[in-house]
Short mmCIF file of C-alpha atoms in Angstrom, two decimals:
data_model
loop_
_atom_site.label_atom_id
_atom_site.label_comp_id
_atom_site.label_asym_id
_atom_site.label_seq_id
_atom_site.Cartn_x
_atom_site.Cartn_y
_atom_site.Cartn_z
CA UNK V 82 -143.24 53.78 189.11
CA UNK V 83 -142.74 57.18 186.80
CA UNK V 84 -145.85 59.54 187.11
CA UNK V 85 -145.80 61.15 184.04
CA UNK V 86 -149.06 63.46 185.28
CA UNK V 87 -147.00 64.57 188.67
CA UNK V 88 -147.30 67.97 189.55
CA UNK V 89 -144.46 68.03 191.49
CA UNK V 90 -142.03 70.91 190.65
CA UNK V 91 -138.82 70.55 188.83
CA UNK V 92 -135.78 70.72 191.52
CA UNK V 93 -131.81 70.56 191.76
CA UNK V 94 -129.88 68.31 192.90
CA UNK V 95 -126.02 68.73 193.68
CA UNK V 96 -123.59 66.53 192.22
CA UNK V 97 -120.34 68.04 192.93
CA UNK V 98 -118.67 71.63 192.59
CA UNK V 99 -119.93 72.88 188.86
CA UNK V 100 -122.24 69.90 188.72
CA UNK V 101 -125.86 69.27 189.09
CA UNK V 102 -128.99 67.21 188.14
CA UNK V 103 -131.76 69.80 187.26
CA UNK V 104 -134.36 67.12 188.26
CA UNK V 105 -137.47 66.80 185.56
CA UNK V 106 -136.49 70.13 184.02
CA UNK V 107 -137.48 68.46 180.33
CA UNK V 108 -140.29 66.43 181.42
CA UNK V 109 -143.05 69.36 179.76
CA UNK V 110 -141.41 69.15 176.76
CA UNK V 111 -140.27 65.33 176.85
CA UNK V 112 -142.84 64.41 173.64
CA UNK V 113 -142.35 67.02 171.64
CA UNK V 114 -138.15 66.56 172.29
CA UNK V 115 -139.12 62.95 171.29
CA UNK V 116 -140.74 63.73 168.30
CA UNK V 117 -137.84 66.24 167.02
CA UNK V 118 -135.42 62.84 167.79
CA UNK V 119 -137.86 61.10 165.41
CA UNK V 120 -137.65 63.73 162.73
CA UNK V 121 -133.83 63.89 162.94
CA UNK V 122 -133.36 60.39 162.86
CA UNK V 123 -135.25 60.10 159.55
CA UNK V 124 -133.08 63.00 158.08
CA UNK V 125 -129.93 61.12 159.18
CA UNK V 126 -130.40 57.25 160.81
CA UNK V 127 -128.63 55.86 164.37
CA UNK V 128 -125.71 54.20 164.26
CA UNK V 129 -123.65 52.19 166.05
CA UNK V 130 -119.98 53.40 165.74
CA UNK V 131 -116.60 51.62 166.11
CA UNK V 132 -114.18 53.03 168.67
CA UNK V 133 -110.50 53.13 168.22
CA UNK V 134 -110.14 49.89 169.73
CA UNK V 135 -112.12 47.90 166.90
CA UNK V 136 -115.43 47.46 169.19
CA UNK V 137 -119.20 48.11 168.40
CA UNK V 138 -120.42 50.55 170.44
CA UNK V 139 -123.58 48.94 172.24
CA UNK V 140 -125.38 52.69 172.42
CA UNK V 141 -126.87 54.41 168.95
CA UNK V 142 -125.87 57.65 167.74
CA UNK V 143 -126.95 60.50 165.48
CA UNK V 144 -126.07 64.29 165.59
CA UNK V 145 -127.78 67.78 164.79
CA UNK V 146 -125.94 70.98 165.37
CA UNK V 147 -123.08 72.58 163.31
CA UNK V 148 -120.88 69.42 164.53
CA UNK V 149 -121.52 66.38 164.74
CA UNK V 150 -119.29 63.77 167.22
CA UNK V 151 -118.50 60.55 165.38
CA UNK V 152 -116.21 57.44 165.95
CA UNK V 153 -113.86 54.63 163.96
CA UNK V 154 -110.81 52.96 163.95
CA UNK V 155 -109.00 56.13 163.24
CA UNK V 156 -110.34 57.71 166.68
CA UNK V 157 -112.89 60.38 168.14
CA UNK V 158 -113.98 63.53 165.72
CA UNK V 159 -116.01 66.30 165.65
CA UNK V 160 -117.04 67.19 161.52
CA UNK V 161 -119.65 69.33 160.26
CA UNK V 162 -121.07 65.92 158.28
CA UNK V 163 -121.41 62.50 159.09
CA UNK V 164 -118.47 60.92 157.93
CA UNK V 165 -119.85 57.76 157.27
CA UNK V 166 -122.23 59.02 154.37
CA UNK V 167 -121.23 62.58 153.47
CA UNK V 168 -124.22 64.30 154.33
CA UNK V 169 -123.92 67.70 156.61
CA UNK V 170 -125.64 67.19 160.08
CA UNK V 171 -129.34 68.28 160.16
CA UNK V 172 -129.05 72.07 161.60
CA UNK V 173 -129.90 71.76 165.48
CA UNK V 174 -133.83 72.22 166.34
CA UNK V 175 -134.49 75.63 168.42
CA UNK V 176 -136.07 74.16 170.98
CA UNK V 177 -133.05 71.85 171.76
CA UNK V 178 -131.06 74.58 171.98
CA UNK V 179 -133.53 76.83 173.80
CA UNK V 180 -133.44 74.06 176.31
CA UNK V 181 -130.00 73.54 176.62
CA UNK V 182 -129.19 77.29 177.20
CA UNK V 183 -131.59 77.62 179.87
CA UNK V 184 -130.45 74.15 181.67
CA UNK V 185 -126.81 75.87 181.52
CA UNK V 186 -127.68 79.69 182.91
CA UNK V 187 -130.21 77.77 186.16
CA UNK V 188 -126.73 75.69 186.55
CA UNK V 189 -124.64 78.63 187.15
CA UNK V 190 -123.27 78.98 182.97
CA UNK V 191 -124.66 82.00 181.66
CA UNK V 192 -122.43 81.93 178.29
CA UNK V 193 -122.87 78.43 176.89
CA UNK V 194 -123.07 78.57 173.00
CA UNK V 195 -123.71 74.51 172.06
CA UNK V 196 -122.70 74.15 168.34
CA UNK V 197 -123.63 69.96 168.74
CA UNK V 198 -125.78 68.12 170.05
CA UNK V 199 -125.28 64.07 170.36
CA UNK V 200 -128.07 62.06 170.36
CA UNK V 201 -127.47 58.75 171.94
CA UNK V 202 -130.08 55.83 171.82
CA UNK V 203 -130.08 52.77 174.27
CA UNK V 204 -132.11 49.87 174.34
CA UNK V 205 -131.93 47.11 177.23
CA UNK V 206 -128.84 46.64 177.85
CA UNK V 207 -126.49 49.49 175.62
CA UNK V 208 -124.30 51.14 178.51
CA UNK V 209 -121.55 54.11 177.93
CA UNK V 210 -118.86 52.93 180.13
CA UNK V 211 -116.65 55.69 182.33
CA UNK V 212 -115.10 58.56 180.09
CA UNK V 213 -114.23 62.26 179.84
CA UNK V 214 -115.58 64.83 177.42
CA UNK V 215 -112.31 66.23 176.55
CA UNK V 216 -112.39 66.42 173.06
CA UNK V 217 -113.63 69.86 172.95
CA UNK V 218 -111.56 72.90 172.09
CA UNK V 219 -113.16 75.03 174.80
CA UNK V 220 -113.43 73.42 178.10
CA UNK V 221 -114.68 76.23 180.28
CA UNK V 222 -117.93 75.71 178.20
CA UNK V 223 -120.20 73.09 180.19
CA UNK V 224 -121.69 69.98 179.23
CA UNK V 225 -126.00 69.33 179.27
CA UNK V 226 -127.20 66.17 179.15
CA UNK V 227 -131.09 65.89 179.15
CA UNK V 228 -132.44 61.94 179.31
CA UNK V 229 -135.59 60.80 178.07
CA UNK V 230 -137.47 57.67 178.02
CA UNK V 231 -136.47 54.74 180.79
CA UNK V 232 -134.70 55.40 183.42
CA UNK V 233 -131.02 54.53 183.82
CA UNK V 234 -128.28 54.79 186.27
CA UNK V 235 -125.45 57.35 185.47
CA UNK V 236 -122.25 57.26 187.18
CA UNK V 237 -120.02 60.60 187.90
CA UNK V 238 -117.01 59.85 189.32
CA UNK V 239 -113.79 61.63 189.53
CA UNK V 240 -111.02 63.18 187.41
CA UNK V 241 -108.77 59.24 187.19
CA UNK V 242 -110.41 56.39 185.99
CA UNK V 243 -110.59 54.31 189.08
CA UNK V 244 -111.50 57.49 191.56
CA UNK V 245 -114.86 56.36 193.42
CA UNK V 246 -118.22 56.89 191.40
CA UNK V 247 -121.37 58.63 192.16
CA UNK V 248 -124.52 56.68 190.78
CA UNK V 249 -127.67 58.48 190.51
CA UNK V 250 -131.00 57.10 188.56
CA UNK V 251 -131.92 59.28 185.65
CA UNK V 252 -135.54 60.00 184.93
CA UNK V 253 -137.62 60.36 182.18
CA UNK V 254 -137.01 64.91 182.04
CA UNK V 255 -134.10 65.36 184.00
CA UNK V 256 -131.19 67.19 182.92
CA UNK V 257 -127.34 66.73 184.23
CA UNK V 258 -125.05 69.82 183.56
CA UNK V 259 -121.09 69.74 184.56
CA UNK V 260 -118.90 72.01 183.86
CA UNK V 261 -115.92 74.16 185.91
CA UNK V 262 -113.99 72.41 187.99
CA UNK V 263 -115.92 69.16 187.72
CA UNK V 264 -115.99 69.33 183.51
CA UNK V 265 -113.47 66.56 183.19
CA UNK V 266 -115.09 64.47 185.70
CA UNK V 267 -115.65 60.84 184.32
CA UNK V 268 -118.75 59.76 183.85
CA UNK V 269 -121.12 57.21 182.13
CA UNK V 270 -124.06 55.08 181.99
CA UNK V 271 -124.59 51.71 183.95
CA UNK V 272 -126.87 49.32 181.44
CA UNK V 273 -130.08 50.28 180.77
CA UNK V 274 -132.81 47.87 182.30
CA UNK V 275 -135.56 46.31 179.97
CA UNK V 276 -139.02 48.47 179.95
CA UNK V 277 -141.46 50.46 178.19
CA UNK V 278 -141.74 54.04 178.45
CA UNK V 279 -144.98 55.72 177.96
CA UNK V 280 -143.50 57.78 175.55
CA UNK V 281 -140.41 56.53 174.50
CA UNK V 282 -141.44 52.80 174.16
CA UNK V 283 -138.61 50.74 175.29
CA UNK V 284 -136.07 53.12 174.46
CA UNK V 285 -134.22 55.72 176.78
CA UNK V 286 -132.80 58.60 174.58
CA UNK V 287 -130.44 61.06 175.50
CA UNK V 288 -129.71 64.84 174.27
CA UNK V 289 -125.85 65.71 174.91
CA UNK V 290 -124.93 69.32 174.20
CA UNK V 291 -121.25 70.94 173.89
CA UNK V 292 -119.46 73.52 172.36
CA UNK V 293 -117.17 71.63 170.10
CA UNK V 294 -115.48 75.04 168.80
#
């Protein structure tokens, strides 16, 4: 069961070359993050976006930052506002970005510069199935993940589709960061299990930062 009032010290743990799991890095911070979610959401709602193929995706999405990532029949995009209403992405909170440059120096990237920051919502059930983050113009920049809320299983596998995957549980305050010879690594999220977070209610939320430009 997750021990919210552990003392135990946050740790890393190796993934690969370039990779690692800063293990409950963001659990301090993990209701505050949550509540900065909350007020972002309100300022611009979840969604569920259409990939190129047609489909519903079965995770949420919103976006803060300079960019925001966004979805439709048309393909994958990065725009500075939501293209399904018009409105410019809420600027990106400083302690989301505070966070995310720290998580990227104790992984080894001392120059990371996110300009967006994804914000993914699953319930029981959504799941982000294997793919690559390669839609960014600079890909010696890393990518930081932080996860919040229940737990999940994320899979990191290799740089083909149908190379072996890792799969590692994901806790309420850890952070994954990839990036050098691992940043086109495939990756994604098994389906979430039903549950109820202390915090996050039966929700698991997850902060995804890149340099888009």
């Amino acid at each position: 069961m997750l021990d919210l009032f552990s003392d135990e010290a946050p740790w890393s743990e190796p993934l690969a070359e370039g990779a690692v799991i800063l293990r409950r890095r963001a659990r301090e911070q993990g209701e505050m993050l949550l509540a900065l979610i909350d007020q972002l959401a309100q300022q611009n709602p979840f969604q569920h976006l259409i990939t190129p193929g047609g489909h519903r995706m079965s995770v949420a999405m919103t976006n803060c930052g300079d960019l925001g990532w966004s979805s439709d029949t048309r393909g994958y995009q990065y725009s500075g506002e939501d293209t399904l209403t018009g409105r410019r992405w809420p600027p990106m909170p400083e302690p989301f970005r505070a966070l995310a440059l720290v998580a990227a120096q104790e992984a080894g990237f001392s120059h990371f510069q996110p300009d967006a920051c994804l914000i993914n919502r699953y319930e029981p059930g959504a799941k982000l199935s294997l793919h690559q983050d390669k839609d960014e113009k600079d890909l010696r920049q890393p990518i930081v993940s932080v996860s919040l809320g229940l737990p999940a299983v994320f899979q990191f596998g290799g740089f083909e589709r149908g190379d072996a995957v890792q799969r590692v549980l994901l806790e309420h305050g850890d952070v994954v960061v990839w990036g050098g010879p691992s940043r086109l690594r495939f990756h994604g999220i098994l389906p979430v299990k039903p549950g109820v977070h202390p915090l996050a209610g039966a929700y698991r939320y997850n902060l995804t930062f890149r340099r888009a430009r």
